[in-house]
Structure formats: C-alpha cells, structure tokens
Coordinates of C-alpha atoms in Angstrom, one line a residue:
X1 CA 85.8 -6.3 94.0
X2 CA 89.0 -6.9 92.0
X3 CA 89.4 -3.5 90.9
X4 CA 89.0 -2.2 94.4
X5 CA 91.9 -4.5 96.0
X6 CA 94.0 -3.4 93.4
X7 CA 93.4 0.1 94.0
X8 CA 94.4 -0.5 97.8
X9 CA 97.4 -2.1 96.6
X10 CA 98.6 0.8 94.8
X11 CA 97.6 3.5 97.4
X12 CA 101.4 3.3 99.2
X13 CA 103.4 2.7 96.1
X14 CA 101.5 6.3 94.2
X15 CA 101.8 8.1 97.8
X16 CA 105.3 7.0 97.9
X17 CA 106.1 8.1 94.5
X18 CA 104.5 11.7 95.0
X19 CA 106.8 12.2 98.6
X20 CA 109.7 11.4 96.5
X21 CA 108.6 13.9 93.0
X22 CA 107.8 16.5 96.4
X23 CA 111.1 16.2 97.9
X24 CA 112.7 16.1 94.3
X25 CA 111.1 19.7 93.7
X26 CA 112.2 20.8 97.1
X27 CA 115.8 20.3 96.4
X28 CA 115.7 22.0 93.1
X29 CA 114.1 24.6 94.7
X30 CA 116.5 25.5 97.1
X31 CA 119.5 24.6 94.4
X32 CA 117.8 27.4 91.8
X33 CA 117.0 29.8 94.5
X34 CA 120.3 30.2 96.5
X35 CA 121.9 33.6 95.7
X36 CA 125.1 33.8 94.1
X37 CA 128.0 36.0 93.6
X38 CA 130.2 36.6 90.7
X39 CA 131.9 34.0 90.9
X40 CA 131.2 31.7 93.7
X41 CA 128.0 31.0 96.0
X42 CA 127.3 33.3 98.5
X43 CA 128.0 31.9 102.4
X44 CA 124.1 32.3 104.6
X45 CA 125.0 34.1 107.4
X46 CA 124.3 31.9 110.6
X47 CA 121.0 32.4 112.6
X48 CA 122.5 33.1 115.9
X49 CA 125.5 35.6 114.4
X50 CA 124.9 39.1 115.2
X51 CA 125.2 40.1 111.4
X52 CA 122.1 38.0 110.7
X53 CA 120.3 40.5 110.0
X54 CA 122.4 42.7 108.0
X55 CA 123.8 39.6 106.1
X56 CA 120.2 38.7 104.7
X57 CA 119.3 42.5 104.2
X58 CA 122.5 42.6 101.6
X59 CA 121.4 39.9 99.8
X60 CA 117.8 41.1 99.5
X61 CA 119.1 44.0 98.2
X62 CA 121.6 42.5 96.0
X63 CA 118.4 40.1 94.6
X64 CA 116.3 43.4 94.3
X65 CA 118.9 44.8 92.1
X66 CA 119.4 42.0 90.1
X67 CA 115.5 41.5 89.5
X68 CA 115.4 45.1 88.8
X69 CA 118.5 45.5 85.9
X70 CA 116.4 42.2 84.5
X71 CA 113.7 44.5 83.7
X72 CA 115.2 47.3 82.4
X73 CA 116.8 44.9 80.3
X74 CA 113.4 43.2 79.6
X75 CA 111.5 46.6 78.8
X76 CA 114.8 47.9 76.5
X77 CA 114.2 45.0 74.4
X78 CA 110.2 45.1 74.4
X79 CA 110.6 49.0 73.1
X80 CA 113.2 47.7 70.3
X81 CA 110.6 44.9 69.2
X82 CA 108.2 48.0 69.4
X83 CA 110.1 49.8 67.0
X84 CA 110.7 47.0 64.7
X85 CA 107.5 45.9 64.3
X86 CA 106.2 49.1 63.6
X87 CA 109.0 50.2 61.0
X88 CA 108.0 46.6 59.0
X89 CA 104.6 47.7 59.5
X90 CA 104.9 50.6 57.5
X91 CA 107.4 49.3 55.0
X92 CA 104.5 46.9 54.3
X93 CA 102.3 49.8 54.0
X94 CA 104.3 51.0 51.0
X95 CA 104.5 48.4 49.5
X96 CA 100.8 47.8 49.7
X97 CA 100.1 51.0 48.4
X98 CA 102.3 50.8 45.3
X99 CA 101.0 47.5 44.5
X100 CA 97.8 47.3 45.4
X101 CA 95.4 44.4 45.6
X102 CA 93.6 44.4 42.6
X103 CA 90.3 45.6 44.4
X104 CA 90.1 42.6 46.1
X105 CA 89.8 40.2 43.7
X106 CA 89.8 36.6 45.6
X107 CA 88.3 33.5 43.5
X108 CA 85.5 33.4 46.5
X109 CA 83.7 30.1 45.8
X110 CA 81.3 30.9 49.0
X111 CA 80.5 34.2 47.6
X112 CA 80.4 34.3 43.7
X113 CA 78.6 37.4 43.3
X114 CA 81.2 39.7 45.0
X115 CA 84.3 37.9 43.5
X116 CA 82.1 39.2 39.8
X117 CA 81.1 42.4 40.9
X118 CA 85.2 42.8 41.6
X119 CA 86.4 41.6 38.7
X120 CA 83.9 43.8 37.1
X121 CA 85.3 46.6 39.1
X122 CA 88.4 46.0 38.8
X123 CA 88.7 45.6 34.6
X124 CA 86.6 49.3 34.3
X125 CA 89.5 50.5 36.6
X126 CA 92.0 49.8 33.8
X127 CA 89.7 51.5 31.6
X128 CA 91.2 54.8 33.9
X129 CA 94.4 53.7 34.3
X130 CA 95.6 53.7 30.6
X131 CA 95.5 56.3 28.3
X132 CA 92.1 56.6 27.0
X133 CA 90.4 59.4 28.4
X134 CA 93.8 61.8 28.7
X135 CA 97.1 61.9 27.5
X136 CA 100.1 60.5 30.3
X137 CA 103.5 62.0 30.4
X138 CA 106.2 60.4 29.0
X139 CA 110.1 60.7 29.9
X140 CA 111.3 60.5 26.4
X141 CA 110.0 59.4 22.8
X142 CA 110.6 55.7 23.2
X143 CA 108.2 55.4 25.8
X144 CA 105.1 56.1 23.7
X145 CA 103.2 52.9 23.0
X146 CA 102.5 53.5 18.5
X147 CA 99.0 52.7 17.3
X148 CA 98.5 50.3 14.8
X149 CA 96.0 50.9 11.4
X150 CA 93.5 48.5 9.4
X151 CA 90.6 48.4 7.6
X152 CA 88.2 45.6 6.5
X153 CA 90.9 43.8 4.6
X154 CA 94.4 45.0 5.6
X155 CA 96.4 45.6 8.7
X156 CA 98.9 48.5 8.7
X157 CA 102.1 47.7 11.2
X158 CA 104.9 49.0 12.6
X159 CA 106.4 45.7 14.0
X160 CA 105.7 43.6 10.3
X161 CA 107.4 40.4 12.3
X162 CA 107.9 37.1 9.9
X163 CA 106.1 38.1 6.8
X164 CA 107.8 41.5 6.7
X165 CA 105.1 43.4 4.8
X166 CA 104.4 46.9 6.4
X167 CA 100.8 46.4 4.5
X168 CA 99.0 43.0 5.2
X169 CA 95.9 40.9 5.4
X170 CA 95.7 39.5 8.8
X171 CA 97.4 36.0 8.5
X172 CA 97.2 34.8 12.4
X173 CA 93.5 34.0 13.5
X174 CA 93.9 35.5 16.6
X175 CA 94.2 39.1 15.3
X176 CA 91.9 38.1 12.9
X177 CA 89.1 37.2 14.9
X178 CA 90.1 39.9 17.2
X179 CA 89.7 42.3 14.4
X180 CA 86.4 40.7 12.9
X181 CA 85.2 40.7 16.7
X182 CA 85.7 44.5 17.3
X183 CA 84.2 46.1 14.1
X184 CA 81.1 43.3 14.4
X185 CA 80.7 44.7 18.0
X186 CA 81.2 48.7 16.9
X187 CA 78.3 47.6 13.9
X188 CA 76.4 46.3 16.7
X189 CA 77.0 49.2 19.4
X190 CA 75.8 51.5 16.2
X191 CA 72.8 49.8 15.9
X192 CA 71.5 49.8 19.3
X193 CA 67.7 51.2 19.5
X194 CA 67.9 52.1 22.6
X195 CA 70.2 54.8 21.7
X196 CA 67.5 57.3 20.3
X197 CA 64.6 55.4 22.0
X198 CA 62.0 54.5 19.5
X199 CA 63.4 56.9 16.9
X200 CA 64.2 55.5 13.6
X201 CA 67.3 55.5 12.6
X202 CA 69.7 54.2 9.7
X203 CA 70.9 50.2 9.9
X204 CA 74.9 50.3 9.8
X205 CA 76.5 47.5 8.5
X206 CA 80.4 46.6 8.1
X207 CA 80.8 48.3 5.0
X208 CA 80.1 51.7 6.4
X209 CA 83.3 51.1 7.9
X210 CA 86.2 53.2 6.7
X211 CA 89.4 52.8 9.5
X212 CA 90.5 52.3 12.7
X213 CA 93.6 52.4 15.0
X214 CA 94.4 50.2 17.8
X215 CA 97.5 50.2 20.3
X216 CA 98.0 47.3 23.3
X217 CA 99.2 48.4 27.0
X218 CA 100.5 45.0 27.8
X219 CA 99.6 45.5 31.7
X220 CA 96.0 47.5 30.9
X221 CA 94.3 46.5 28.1
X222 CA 94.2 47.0 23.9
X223 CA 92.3 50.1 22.7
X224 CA 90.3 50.7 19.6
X225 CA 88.8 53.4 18.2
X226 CA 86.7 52.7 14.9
X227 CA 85.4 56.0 12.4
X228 CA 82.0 54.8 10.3
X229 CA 80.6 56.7 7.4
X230 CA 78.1 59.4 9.1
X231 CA 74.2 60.3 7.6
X232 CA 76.0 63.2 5.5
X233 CA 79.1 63.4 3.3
X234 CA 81.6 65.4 5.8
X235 CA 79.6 63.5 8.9
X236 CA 81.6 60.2 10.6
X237 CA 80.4 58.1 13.7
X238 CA 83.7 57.1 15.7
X239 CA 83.5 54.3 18.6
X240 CA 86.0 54.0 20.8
X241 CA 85.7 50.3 22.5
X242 CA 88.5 48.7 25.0
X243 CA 89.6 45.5 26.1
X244 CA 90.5 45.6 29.7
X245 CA 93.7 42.7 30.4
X246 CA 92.5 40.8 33.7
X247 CA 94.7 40.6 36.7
X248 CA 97.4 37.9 36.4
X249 CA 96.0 34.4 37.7
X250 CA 98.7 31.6 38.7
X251 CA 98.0 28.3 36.5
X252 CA 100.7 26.3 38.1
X253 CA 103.6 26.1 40.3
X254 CA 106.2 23.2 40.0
X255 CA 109.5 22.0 40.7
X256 CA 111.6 20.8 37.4
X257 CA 114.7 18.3 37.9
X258 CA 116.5 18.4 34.3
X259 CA 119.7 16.7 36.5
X260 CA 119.1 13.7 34.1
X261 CA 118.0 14.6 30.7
X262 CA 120.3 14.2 28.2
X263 CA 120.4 16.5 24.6
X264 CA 121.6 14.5 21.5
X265 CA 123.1 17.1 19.1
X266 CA 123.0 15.7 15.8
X267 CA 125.0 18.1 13.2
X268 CA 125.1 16.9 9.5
X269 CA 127.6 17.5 7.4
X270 CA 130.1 17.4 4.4
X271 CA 133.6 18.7 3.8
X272 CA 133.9 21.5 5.7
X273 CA 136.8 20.2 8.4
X274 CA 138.0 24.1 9.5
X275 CA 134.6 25.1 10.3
X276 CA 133.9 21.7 12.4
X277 CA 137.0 22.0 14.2
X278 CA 135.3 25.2 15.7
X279 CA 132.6 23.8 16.4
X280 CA 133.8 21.6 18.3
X281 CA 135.8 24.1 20.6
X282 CA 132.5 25.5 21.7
X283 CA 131.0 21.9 21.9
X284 CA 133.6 21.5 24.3
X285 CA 133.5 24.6 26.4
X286 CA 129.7 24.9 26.9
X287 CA 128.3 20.6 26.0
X288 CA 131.5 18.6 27.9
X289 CA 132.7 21.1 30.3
X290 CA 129.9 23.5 31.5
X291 CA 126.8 21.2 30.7
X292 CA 127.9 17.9 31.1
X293 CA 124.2 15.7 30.0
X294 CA 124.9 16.0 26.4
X295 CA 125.5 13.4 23.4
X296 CA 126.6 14.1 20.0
X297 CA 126.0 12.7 17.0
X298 CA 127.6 13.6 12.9
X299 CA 126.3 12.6 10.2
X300 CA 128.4 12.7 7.5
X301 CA 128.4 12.5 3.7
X302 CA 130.7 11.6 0.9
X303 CA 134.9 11.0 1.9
X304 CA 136.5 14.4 1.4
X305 CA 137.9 15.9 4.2
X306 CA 136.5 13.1 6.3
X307 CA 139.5 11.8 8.0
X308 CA 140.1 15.4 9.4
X309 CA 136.9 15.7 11.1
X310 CA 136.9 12.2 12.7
X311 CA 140.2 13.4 13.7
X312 CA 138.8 16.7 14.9
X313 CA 136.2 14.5 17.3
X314 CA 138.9 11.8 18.1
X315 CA 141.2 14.4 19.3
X316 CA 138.2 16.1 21.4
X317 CA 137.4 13.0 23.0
X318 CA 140.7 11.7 24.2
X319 CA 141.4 15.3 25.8
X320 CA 138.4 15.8 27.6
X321 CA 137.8 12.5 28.0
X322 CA 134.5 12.5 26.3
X323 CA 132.8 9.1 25.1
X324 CA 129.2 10.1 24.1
X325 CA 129.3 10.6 20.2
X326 CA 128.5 8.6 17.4
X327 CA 129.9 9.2 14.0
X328 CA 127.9 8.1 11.2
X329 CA 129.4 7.8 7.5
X330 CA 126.9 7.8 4.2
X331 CA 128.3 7.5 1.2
X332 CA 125.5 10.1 -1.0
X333 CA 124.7 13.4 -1.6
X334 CA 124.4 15.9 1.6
X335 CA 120.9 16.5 2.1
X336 CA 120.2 17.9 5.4
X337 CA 117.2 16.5 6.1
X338 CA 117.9 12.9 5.8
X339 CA 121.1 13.7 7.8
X340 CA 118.9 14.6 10.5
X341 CA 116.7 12.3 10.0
X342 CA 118.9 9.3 10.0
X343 CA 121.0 10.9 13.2
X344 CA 117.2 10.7 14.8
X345 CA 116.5 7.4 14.3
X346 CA 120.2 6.0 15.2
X347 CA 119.5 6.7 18.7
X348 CA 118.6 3.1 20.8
X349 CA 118.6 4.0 23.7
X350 CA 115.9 5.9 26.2
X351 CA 113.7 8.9 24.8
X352 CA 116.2 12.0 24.7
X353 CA 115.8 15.8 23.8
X354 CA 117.3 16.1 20.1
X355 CA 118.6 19.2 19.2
X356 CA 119.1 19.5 15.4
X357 CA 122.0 22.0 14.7
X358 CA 124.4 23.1 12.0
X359 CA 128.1 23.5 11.7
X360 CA 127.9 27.1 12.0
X361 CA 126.1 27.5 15.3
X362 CA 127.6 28.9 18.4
X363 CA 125.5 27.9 21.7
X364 CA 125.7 28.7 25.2
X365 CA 125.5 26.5 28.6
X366 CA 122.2 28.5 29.3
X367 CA 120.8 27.9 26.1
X368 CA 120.9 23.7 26.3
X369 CA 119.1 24.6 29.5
X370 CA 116.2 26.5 27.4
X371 CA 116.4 23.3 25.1
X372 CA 115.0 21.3 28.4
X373 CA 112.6 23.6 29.8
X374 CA 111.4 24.2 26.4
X375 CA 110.6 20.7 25.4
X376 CA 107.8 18.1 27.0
X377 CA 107.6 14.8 25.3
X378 CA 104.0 14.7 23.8
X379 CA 103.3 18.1 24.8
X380 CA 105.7 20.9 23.5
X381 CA 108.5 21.7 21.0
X382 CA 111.0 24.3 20.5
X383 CA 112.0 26.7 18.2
X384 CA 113.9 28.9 19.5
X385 CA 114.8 32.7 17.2
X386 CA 118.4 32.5 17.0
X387 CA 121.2 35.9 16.4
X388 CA 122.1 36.0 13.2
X389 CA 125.9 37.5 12.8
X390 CA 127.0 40.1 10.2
X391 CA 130.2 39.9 8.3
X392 CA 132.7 41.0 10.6
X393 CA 134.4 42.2 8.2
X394 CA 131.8 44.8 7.6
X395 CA 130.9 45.7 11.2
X396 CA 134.3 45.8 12.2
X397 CA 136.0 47.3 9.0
X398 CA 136.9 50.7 10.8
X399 CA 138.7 49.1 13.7
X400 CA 142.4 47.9 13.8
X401 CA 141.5 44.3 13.7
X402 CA 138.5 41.8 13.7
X403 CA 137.8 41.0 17.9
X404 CA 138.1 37.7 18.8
X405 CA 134.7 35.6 18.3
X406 CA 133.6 35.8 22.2
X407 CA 133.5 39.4 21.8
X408 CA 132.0 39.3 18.5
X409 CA 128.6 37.6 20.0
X410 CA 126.6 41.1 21.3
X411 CA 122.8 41.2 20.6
X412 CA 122.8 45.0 18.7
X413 CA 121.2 46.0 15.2
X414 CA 124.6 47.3 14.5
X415 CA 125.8 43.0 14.8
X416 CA 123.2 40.9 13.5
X417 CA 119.4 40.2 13.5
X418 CA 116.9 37.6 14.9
X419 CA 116.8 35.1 11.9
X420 CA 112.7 34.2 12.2
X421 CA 113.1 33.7 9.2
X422 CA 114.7 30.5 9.9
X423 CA 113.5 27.1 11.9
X424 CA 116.1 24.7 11.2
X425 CA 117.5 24.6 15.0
X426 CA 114.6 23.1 17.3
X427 CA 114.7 21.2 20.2
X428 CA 112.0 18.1 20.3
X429 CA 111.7 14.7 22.1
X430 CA 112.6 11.6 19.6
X431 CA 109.4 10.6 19.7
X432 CA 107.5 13.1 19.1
X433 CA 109.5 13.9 15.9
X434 CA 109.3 9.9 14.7
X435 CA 105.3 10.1 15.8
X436 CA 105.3 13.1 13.6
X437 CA 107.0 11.6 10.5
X438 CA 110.5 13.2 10.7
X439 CA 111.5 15.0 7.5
X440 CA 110.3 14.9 4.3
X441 CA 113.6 13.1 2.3
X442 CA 112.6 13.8 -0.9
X443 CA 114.4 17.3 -0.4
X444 CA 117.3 18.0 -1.4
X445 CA 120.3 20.1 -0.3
X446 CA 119.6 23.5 1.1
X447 CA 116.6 24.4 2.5
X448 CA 112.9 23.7 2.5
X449 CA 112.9 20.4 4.9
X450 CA 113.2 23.0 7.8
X451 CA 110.2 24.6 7.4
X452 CA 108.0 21.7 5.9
X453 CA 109.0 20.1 9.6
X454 CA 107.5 23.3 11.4
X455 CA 104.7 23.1 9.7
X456 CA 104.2 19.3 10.6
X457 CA 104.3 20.7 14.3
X458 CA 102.1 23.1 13.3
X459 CA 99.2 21.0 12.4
X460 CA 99.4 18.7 15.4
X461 CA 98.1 19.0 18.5
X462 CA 101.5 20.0 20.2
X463 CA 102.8 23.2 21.9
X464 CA 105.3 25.1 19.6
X465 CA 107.2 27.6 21.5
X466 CA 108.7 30.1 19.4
X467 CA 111.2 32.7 20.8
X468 CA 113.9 34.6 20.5
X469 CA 117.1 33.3 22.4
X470 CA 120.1 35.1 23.9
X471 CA 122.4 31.5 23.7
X472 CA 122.2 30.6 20.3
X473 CA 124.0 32.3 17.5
X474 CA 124.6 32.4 13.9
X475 CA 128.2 32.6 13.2
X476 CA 128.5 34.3 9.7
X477 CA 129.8 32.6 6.6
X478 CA 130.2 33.5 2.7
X479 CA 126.9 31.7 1.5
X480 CA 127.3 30.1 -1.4
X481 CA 124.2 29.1 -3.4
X482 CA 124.6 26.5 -6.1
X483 CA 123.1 26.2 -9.7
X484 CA 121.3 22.6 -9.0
X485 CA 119.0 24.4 -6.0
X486 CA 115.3 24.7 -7.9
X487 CA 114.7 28.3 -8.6
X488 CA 112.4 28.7 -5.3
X489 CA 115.6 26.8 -2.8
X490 CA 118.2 29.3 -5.2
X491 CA 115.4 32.7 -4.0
X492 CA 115.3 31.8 -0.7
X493 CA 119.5 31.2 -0.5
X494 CA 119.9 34.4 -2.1
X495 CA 117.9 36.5 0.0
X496 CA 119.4 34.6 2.9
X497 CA 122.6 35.9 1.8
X498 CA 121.4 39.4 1.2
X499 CA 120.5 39.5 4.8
X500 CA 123.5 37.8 6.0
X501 CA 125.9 40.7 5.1
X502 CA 125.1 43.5 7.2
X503 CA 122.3 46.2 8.0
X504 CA 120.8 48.7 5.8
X505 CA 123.0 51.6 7.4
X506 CA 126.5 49.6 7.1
X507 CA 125.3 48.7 3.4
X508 CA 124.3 52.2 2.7
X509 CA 127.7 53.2 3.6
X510 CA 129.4 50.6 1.3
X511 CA 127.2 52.3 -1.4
X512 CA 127.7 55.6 -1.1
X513 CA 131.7 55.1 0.0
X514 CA 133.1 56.9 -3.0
X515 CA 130.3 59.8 -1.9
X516 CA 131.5 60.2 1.6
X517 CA 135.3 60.1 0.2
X518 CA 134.7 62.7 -1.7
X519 CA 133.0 64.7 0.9
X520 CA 135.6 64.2 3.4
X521 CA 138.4 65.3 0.1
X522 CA 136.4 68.5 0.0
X523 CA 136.2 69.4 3.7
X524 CA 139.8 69.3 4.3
X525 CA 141.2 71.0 1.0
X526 CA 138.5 73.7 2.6
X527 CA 140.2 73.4 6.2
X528 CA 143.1 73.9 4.1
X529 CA 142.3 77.0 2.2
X530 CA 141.3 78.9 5.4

C-alpha cells in the first residue's frame, strides 16, 4: 500500500517533468532547424503574402543544395580514406613479405603440437636459407663469411681474440663442448645401423677423425662439415651436420631510470701533475659538465709533485663549482691496487657504481652511461675493451703537425687497437667488489692486481660483461718499465710497450726507412736521366 501512494504521488511531478524535457526538445528543434543565410537568419515569408509560395520553394532549394554539396563533400573524403587505407595496406604488404613471420611461430600454450611442428619447420627452413646446399653471391670479398679449422685437439682461427695464437686448444667450454658435441654426434650419425639395414659394417670411433671446418651465419645457423678415415686408404666418409639459430624470442622489456646513480671515479696516482692536469680537463668536460651524477676520488702516494695536483683539483672545483671529490694522501710506495682498493672502501655513503680508472684515460659522456647500464649490484659487472692510442708521433709523422687530441681519438687500425689484453678499467657496485675481496695487496706496482680481480669475478656467480667500447680511450704514453718489476710484471710491461707504439705496417715502415729512401733516391736520379 505504501509503495502504491507514493507512486500516485509522483505521477504529476514525472508527467510534468516530461512536458517540460518535450517542450525543451521542441525549441531546440526549431532553433537547429531554421535556415540561414551567410550571414544572418533568413526572414519566413508570411502565410497570407502572395510570395509564400515561392519564398519557401527558395529555401527548399537552397536546403537541397546545401544537403547535396554536404555529400559530395562526404563521398570526396570517404574515396580519400579509400585510398589511404589501401596504399597502408600494401605498404604493410611489403613489409610483410620482406620480413616474414617466421612460419608462424606463436608460443601457443592451447595448441603445443603446432607451435613444435613450426619451430621444427621453421629451423629446417634456415637449413635453405644459408649457404649449405649452393653457393650465394656476394657484392665484394668482405662479404664472405671464412670457415674456421680443428681437429681432435686444436682449433685453427682467423679471429685468434685474447690468447692471440692462430693455432690453439680450445680454452672456452662453450666451443669446446660445442666441438666435443659435433664430432660425438658425426661418430654417432656414422654408426647408425639403420643405414645399410642389417648389413654389417665397421664401428667408427673419434679417432678415425682427421678434420673439419666450420663457419657461423649469425642470423641462420653454424655449419660443420667433418671428413673420417674411409674402409680404404684414398677412401674418406665426410658429414656435413648444421645448427639451425632459432628465431629471436624477447626475454624482457623494461624501463631504466639512471637519473640518480652516481659513479665514484677513483684514479690512483703518484707524481705525474702534467698528465693529471689533463685529466682533469676531460673530467670536467664529459663528469661535471655533460654528466653531472659523478664523484671523484685520488688516491695519492708519496709528496712529490703533490701540491700541484691538489692544486690542479682545487683550481677545477672553484671554477666549475664542483664539491664531489675526495683527495686522499698515503705516504708509501704506489701500488695500484691498494690505491684502488683503499679509494673503495673510503666511500660512507650509499652503494655507488665505482669506476676504477688511470691517469691516462680519456672517457666520454656516453661511456659513464654504459658504466650504468652495464652494472647491477649483485648481478653484473663491467669490463669494458677500451682503444688503445698509437704514438702520435708515429701515425702522424708525415703531416705538418700532431692534431689536436679530440681529433686524435678515431677508432681505425691505422690509430690504435682494442687493448683485451687489459682489465684494469671496470665498472662494479661497491659491494659487490668488498663482497668479492677487493684486490689482492700483496702486489706491487705495475700490473697483475687487474687481472687477479677479473678472475675473482670470474669464479663468482656474477654476470661479467665484456665489450669493446667506443667512449673509453687509451691516451698513449712513453712506458717506462722499471728494474724492481719481477721478471713476469717486467714481460708483460714490455710487451705492453711493444704494442703501444704503433701497427705492424707503420713499424715496418720505420724498419725499412733507409730502404724506401733509397728507392725513392733512385727513382728520381732515373726521372732525371730521362
């Protein structure tokens, strides 16, 4: 009963609302439907005038025409969003067909056999698509991907990377094992009975093995081909085996914020105030100026020359108005290590990227960057391949004068070389170098801590990455290598030197100057003569 009375109660206030919303509509009706000139509204002829008629034929007409340039104007733009369409349509088209879905390969959880018999599809397509079966034409000599050698104990290389030796055992486990794997699966292929059905035939083992070769496609796959000692003396068994590369599967997708981590650069050092002082010009430029999230700290030994370089870093912070360095003073002999080591452990305040560099290193904004990006506290470290610079006295002996240092800093084989040789710059959190042990300080002077650090790395369970960098130079320097190095620090420095001068071409024309002089004496009394 109570909800009916006050349903009859609101009966007049909803119908009173609905003849107001009606009469609202009405007036909006007649506003948006009243014809209009250019400028102003047009006048409605009056019922009784006797132009009525004709008055409300013109502006029929006029809404006819109106209505009508509306859809020409309508179907205009339909046909351009015709066109449109289909010209993205077949610009997707290309692109489709010059990169191709890799046969459809979709991780399809509701249908795991098809997503398998894809993938299987799609790694026996690669077997087609690199040069196994026929040759591929190739625009010019540098294009053609060089096999690689080996037997059962040696590798034979082209690219002989860190250990330099065109002729080696296989010292990284991954091409080992790759290499073990592939002659254990050609013994294996050999052996198969089902080749000659129930035939008998002769058991092959690894030592009828006599050579193989073996190139890598980076986008298709590695190809091997293996020869085997036949059943008669001028009779071999050759397998040719592949390892098809997979298509390229994302493992993650992040966003990085590096606004707030800050690089301690700790430099070590003794005597050597000229070379400091331009240093710090590039610490300036690329750490203060460009980058901006950067600390530095020196750790100096012994007194000489050490009022010049705190003067040096006095003078740099007052002018660029730059606060974040520490300055520590020991009274020993320099060992680099415990220079480092103690800069490390100096640091009080929050966990920060260290980067551990040397007088004579030239950096860029970019690189400090790589430093970051590089470095994960617990998970990764970096060690990045830095440019090593020729004397520029050497590569620039022919020209006028020595280019200023800027210029100098070109990635050729004519300028330098990538010293992999070398691991003393690396970027790590602090503490995963104190969790690691920092450096061993019972080395002394030059070299040997560097490496024994790596190693350290190495053996853990964290990520070393290890690249070659475009930011991060070697500036070259006369290398001096003293008499109280042990004779394994005083090899190393020498053949560090050796290096450091320039490549074989530019020392081949040192050697052979008085050769070339006297060729070039000859030609012109020749010239001369005719």
């Amino acid at each position: 009963m109570m909800l009916r009375r006050g349903f009859i109660l609101f009966l007049p206030r909803l119908a009173g609302l609905l003849v107001v919303a009606c009469c609202s509509v009405s007036i909006v009706y007649m506003l948006a439907c009243t014809p209009k000139g250019d400028n102003q509204q047009l006048a409605l002829p009056r019922v009784h005038s006797p132009t009525a008629k004709e008055g409300y034929e013109a502006i029929l007409q006029e809404q006819e025409e109106q209505h009508r340039n509306y859809i020409v104007s309508l179907k205009k733009q339909i046909a351009q969003l015709k066109a449109e369409l289909q010209g993205r349509s077949k610009q997707l088209k290309n692109v489709q067909d010059q990169h191709p879905d890799p046969l459809d390969i979709r991780l399809d959880r509701s249908n795991p056999e098809k997503a398998q018999a894809n993938l299987l599809a799609f790694l026996r397509s690669q077997i087609d698509k690199a040069e196994v079966h026929s040759g591929v034409k190739l625009s010019t000599e540098y294009a053609a991907v060089p096999f690689e050698s080996f037997t059962l104990q040696k590798v034979y290389q082209l690219e002989t990377g860190l250990t330099r030796h065109p002729e080696e055992k296989p010292v990284r486990k991954d091409k080992r094992d790759e290499l073990i794997e592939v002659i254990e699966l050609a013994v294996g292929s050999l052996n198969n009975p089902e080749r000659d059905g129930n035939a008998k035939h002769r058991v092959y083992t690894a030592s009828d093995f006599i050579e193989g070769i073996y190139r890598t496609e980076k986008d298709k796959g590695t190809l091997y081909e293996l020869t085997f000692k036949g059943d008669a003396k001028h009779q071999f068994k050759k397998i040719v085996l592949f390892r098809p590369f997979g298509p390229v599967m994302k493992v993650k997708n992040e966003n990085v914020n590096m606004a707030d981590t800050l690089i301690n650069v700790i430099v070590p050092l003794a005597k050597r105030a000229r070379k400091f002082k331009q240093f710090m010009q590039n610490f300036r430029e690329m750490g203060i100026q460009q980058d901006g999230r950067i600390h530095l700290t020196v750790v100096y030994f012994g007194k000489e020359q050490m009022n010049e370089v705190k003067s040096i870093l006095e003078n740099t912070s007052k002018s660029a108005n730059f606060k974040n360095f520490t300055f520590i003073q020991l009274n020993e002999e320099f060992s680099r290590g415990k220079g480092l080591d103690i800069g490390a452990r100096f640091w009080k305040g929050n966990n920060v990227v260290l980067f551990f560099c040397d007088v004579d290193i030239y950096f860029t904004a970019e690189f400090l960057n790589s430093c970051r990006l590089n470095t994960q506290p617990g998970k990764k470290v970096f060690y990045p391949v830095l440019f090593s610079q020729y004397n520029p006295s050497i590569i620039y002996g022919h020209h006028d004068s020595i280019p200023p240092l800027e210029q100098q800093l070109i990635i050729k084989k004519e300028t330098g070389f990538w010293r992999d040789f070398g691991f003393g710059m690396t970027c790590q959190y602090r503490s995963d170098f104190i969790n690691i042990g920092g450096f061993d300080l019972d080395i002394k002077g030059w070299g040997g801590e560097d490496v024994h650090l790596y190693r350290k790395y190495l053996h853990s369970n964290l990520i070393v990455i290890r690249t070659p960098v475009r930011g991060l130079f070697h500036l070259w320097h006369e290398k001096q290598c003293l008499d109280e190095l042990t004779p394994e620090q005083y090899k190393m420095c020498m053949q560090s030197k050796a290096m450091n001068e320039a490549s074989h071409g530019q020392l081949g024309m040192l050697v052979f100057k008085q050769e070339i002089e006297t060729h070039l004496h000859r030609q012109k009394l020749s010239s001369k003569k005719t």
